[in-house]
Coordinates of C-alpha atoms (C1' of nucleotides) in Angstrom, one line a residue:
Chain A
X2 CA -6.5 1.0 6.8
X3 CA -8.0 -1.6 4.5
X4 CA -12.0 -2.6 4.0
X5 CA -11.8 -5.5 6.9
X6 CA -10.5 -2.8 9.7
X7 CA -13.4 -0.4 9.1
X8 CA -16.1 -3.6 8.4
X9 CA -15.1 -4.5 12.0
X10 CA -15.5 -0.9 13.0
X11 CA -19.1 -0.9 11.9
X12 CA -20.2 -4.7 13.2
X13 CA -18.7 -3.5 16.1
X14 CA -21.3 -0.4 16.5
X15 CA -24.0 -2.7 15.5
X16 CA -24.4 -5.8 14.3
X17 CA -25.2 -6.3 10.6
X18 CA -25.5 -7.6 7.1
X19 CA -22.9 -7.3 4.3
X20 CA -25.7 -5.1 2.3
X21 CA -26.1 -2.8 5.0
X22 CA -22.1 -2.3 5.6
X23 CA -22.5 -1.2 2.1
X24 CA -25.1 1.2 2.6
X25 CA -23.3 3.1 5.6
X26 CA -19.9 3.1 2.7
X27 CA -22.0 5.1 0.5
X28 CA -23.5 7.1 3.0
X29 CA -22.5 7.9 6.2
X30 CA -18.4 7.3 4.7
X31 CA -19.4 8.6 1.3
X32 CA -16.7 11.7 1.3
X33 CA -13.8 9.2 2.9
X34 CA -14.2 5.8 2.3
X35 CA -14.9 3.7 -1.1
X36 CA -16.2 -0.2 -1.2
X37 CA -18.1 -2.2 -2.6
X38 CA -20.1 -5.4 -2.7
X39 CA -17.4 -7.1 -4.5
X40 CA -14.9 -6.2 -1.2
X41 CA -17.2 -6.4 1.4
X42 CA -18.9 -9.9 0.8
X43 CA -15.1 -11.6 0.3
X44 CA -13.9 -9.5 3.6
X45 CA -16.7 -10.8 5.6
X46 CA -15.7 -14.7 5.0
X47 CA -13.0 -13.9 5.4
X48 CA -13.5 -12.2 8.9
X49 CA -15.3 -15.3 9.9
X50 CA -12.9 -17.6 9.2
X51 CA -10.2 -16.1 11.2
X52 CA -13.4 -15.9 14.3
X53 CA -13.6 -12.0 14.3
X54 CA -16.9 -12.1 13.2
X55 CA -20.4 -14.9 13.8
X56 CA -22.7 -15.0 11.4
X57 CA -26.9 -15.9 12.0
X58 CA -29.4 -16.5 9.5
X59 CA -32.3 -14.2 9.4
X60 CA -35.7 -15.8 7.6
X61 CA -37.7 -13.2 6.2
X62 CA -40.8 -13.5 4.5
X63 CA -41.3 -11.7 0.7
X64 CA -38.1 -11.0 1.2
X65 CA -34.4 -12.9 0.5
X66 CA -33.1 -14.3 3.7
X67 CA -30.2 -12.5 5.0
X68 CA -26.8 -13.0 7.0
X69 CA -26.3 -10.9 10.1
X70 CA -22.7 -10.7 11.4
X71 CA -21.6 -10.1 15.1
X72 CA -17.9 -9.4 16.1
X73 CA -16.9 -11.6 18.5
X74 CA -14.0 -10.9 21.6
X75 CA -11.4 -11.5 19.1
X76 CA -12.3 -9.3 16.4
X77 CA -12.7 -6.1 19.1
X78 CA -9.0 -6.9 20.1
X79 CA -8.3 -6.9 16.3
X80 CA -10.5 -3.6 16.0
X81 CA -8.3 -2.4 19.0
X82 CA -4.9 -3.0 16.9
X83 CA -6.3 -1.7 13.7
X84 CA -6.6 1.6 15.9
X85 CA -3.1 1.7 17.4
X86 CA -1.4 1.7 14.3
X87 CA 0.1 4.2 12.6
X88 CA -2.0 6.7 10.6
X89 CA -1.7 6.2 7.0
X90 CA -1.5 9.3 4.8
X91 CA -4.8 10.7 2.8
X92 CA -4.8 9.5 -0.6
X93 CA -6.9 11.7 -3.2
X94 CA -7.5 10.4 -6.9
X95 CA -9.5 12.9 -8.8
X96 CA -9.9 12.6 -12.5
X97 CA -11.2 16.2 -12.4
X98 CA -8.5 18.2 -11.0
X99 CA -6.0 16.0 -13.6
X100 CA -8.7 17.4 -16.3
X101 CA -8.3 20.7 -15.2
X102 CA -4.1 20.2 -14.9
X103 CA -4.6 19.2 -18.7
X104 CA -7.2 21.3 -19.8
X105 CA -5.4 23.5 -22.4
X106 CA -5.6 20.2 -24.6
X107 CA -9.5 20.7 -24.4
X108 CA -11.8 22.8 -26.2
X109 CA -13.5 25.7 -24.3
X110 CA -16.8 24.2 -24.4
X111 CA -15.6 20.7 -23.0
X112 CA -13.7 22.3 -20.2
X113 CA -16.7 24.7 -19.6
X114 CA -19.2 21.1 -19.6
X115 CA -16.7 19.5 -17.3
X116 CA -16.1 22.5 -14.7
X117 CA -20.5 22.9 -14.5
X118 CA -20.5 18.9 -14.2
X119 CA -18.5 19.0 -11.3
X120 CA -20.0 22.0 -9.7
X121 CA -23.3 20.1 -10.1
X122 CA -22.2 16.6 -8.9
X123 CA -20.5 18.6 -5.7
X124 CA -23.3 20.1 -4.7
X125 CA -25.1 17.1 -4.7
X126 CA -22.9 15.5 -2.5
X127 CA -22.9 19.0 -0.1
X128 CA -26.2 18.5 0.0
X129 CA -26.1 14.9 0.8
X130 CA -24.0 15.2 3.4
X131 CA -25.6 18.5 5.2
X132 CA -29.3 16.6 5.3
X133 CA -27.1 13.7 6.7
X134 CA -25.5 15.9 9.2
X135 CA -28.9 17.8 10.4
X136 CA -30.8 14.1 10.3
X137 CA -28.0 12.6 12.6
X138 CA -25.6 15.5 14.4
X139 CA -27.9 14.9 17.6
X140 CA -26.4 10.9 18.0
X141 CA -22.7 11.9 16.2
X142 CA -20.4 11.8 18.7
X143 CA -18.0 15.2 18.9
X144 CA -15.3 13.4 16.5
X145 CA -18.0 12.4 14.1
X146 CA -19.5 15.9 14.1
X147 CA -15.8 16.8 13.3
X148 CA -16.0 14.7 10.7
X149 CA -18.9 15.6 8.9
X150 CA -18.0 19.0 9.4
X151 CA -14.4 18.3 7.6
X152 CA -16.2 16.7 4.8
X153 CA -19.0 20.1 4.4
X154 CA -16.2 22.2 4.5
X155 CA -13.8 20.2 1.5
X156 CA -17.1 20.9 -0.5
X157 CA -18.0 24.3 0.2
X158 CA -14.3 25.4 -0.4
X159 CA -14.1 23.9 -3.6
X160 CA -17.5 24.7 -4.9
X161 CA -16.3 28.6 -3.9
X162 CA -13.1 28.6 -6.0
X163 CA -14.7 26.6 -9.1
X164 CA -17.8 29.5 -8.7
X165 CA -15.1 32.4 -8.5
X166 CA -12.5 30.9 -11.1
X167 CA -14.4 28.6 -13.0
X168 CA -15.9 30.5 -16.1
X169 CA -14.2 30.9 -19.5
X170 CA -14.7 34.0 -21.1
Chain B
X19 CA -8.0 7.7 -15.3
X20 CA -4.7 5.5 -15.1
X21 CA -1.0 5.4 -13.9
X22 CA -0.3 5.8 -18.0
X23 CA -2.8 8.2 -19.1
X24 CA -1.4 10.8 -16.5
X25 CA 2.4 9.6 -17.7
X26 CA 1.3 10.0 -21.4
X27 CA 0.2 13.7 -20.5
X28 CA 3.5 14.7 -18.5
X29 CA 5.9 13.1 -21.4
X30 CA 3.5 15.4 -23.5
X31 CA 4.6 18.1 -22.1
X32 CA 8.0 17.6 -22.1
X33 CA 10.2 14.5 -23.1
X34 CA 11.5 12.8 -19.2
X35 CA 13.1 10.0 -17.5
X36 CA 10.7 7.7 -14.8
X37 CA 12.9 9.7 -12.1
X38 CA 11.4 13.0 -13.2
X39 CA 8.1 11.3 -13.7
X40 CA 8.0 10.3 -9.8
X41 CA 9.0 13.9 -9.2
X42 CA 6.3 15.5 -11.2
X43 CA 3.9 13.0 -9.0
X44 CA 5.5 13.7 -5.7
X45 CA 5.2 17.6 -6.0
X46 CA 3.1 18.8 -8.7
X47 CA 0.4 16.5 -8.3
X48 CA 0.4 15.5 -5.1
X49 CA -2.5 17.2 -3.8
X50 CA -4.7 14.8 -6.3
X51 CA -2.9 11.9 -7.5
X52 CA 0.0 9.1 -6.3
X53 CA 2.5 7.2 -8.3
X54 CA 5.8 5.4 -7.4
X55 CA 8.5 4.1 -9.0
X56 CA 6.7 0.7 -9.1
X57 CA 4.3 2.1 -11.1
X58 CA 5.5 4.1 -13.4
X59 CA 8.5 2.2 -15.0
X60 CA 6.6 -0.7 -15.5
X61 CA 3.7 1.5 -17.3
X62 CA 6.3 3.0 -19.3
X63 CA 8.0 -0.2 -20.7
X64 CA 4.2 -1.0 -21.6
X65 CA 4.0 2.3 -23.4
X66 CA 7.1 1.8 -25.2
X67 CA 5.8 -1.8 -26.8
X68 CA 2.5 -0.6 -27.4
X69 CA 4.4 2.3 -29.6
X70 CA 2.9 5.4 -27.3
X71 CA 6.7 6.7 -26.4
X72 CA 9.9 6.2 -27.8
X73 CA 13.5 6.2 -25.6
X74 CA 16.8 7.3 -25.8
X75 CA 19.7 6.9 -23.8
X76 CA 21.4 10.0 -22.3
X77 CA 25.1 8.8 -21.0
X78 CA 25.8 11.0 -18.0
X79 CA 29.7 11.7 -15.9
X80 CA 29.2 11.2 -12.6
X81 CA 25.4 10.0 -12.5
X82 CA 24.2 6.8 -13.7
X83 CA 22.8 6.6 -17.1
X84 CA 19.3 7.3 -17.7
X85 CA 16.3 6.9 -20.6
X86 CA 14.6 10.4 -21.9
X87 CA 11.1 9.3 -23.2
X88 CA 9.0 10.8 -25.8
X89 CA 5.5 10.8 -27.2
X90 CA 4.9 9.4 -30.5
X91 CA 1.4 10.1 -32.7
X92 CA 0.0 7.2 -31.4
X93 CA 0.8 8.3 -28.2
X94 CA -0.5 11.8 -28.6
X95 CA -3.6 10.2 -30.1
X96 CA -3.7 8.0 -27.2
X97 CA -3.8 10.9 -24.9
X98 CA -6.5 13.2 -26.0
X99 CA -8.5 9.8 -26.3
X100 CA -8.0 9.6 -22.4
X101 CA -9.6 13.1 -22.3
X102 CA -12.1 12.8 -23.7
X103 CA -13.5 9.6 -21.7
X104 CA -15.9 10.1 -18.9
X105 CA -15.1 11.7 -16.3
X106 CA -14.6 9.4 -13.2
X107 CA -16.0 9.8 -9.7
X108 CA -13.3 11.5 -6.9
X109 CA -11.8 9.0 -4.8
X110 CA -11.0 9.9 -1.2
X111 CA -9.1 7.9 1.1
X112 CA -8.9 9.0 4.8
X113 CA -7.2 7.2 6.8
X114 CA -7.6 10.5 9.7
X115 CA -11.1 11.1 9.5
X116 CA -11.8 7.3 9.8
X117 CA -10.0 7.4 13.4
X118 CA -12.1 10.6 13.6
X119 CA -15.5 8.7 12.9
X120 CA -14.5 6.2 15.2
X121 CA -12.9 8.3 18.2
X122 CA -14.7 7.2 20.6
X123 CA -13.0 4.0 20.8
X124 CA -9.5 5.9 21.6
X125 CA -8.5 7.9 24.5
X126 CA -8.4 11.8 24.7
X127 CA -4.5 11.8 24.2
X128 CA -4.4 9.3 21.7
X129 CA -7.3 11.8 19.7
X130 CA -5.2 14.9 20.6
X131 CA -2.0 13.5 19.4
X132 CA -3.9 12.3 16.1
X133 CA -5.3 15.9 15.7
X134 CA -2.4 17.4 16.4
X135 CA -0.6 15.7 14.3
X136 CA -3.1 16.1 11.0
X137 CA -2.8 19.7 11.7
X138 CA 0.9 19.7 11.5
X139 CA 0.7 17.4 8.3
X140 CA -1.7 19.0 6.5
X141 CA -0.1 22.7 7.2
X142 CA 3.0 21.4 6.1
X143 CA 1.2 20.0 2.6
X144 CA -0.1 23.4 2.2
X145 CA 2.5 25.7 2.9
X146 CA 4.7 23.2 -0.1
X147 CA 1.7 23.8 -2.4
X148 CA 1.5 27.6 -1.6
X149 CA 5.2 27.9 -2.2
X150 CA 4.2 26.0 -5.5
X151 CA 1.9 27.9 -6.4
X152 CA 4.1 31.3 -5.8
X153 CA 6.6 29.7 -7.7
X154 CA 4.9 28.6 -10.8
X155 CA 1.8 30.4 -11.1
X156 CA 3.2 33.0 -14.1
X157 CA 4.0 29.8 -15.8
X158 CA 0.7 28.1 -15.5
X159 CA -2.6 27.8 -17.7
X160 CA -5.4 29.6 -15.6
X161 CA -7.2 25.8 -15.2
X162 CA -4.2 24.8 -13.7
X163 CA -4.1 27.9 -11.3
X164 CA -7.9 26.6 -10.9
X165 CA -6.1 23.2 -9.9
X166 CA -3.8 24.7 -7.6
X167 CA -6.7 26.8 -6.0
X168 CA -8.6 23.9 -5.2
X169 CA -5.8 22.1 -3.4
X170 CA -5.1 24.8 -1.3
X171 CA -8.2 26.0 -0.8
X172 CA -9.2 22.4 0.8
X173 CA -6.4 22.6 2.8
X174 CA -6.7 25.4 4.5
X175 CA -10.2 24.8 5.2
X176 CA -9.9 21.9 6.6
X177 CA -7.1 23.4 8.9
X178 CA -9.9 26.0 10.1
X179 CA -12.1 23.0 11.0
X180 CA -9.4 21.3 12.9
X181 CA -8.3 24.2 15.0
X182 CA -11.8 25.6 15.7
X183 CA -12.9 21.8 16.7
X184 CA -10.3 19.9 16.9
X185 CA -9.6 20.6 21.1
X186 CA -11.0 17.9 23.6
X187 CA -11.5 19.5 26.8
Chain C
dA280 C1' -44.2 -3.5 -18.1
dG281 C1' -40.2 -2.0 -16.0
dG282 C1' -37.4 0.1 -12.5
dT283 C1' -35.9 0.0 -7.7
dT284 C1' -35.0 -2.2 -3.3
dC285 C1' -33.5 -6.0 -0.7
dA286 C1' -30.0 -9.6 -0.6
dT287 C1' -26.2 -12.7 -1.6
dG288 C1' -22.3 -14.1 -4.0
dT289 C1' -17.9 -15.3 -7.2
dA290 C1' -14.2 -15.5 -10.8
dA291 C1' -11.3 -13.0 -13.4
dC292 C1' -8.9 -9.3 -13.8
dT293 C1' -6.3 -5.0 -13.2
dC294 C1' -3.9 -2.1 -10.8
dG295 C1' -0.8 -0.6 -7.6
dT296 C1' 2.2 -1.4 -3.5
dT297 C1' 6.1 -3.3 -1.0
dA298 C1' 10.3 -4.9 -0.6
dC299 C1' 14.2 -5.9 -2.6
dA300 C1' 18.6 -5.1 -5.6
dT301 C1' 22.4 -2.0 -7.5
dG302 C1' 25.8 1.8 -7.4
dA303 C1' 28.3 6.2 -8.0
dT304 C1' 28.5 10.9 -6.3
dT305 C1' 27.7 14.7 -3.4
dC306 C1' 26.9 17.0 0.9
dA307 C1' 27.2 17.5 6.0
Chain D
dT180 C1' 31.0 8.2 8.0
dG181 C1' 26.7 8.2 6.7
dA182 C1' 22.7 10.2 4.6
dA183 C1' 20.8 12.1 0.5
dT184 C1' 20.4 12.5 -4.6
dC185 C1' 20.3 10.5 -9.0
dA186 C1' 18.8 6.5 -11.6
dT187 C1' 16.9 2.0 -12.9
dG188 C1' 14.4 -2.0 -12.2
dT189 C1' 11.5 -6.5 -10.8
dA190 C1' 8.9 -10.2 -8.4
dA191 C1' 5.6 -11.2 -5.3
dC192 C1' 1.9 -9.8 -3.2
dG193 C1' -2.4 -7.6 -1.9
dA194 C1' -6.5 -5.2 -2.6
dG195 C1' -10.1 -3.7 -4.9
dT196 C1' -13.0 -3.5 -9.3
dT197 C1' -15.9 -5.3 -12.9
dA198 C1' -19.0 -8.1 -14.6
dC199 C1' -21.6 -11.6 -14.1
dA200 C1' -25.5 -14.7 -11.8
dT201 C1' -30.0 -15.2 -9.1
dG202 C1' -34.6 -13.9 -7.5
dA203 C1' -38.8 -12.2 -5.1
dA204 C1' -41.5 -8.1 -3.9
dC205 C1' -42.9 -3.6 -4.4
dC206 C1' -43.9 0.6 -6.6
dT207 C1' -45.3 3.6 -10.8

DNA sequence: AGGTTCATGTAACTCGTTACATGATTCA
DNA sequence: TGAATCATGTAACGAGTTACATGAACCT
């Protein structure tokens, strides 16, 4: 799975603009999926070259003029293969857990600064995603609910053990 | 957090050869971080110029010859600089939940062969890091119990998600 | 006055992956 | 006989990040 599979994905839900593909990475795919302006703008060319994607100018007025992109017959089919191929294993990079693997090499207070950080920062991101979930369960299809419902419980598991284990006396 | 920060902390630990490196990744750390051989013996002839490790030839009977590195000073200075960054953001990667969000698109035995085989996967990853953890656990600083905790913990809730949602009648 | 939102983009860079190459020994 | 384990490595490629640039309007 790279950036231009699930950018087709999305254009093919709805048509949009490279800022609002952005916009659905850090929300809707925020606890699966990373990119950035940097990937998507580049990916979306590029998509347009190959005719998986049209593009049409939209005026606005008081604000910048924007590009909205359409997939096209072609870049379904592509969207089609993307699908059929074989599932690539989860990949996981967390600088925390390697803190935690290494943490004898900190001080109690760092470790103890680090563990409330995180606690913090994941329940943010619970939170984000269970307002999500209530705002949009209703038009999620059963996967997606699935989904979301993957993502709550990753949180709420580790927010549980780092509440349980996570103080230094 | 980098390829040779993590490979500064394991030679840390203990003086190894890239081979036991790439083990270290493969098992102990495979709930939160990937490295191959690609990775790490170039990172560690980089370490070796910069001065970070030092290596020594072991000539073996019967197995090919291999280099034992070690951490220098600079190297150990190197390392707790590395800790004591910022901590960065938890990537995710999910390959699954992506053909999740976009389900709809697939038919009911391709999505009950995908789920099936998650479950599978994933009870697989978690019965190796449960045996792990049984293993090691005496031998491990509480945090990295904590680590260990986490990994499983995710794991098995995910699982509950998956079996209590994951049939398509 | 200054931050946020909307909106697009690129060039340089860094990092990691993939695919290849070698080769002896041990286990089934 | 053939797969797995131990053991090292590189070259080419691919993908994504970072840092930069631009600019109007709107909100506080």
């Amino acid at each position: 799975m790279k950036s231009e599979d699930v950018i087709l994905g999305i254009i093919n839900e709805n048509s949009r603009t490279g800022y609002e593909i952005v916009e659905v990475f850090k929300t809707i795919f925020s606890h699966f999926f990373d990119g950035s302006y940097g990937s998507v703008y580049p990916a979306l060319h590029k998509l347009e070259q190959q005719g998986m994607v049209t593009k049409q100018t939209v005026v606005q007025e008081g604000k910048p003029n924007k590009f909205v992109y359409s997939i096209t017959a072609q870049g379904k089919e592509q969207f089609k293969n993307y699908l059929k191929t074989s599932l690539q294993p989860e990949k996981v990079k967390s600088d925390f857990l390697m803190r935690m693997y290494f943490g004898e090499y900190l001080t109690k207070e760092e470790i103890q600064d680090i563990i409330s950080h995180e606690i913090r920062h994941k329940e943010a991101l619970l939170e984000q995603l269970n307002s999500n979930y209530d705002h949009w369960h209703s038009k999620m299809s059963r996967l997606q609910q699935v989904c979301y419902q993957i993502g709550i419980a990753r949180y709420q598991s580790e927010l549980q053990v780092l509440k349980e284990n996570g103080i230094i006396e």
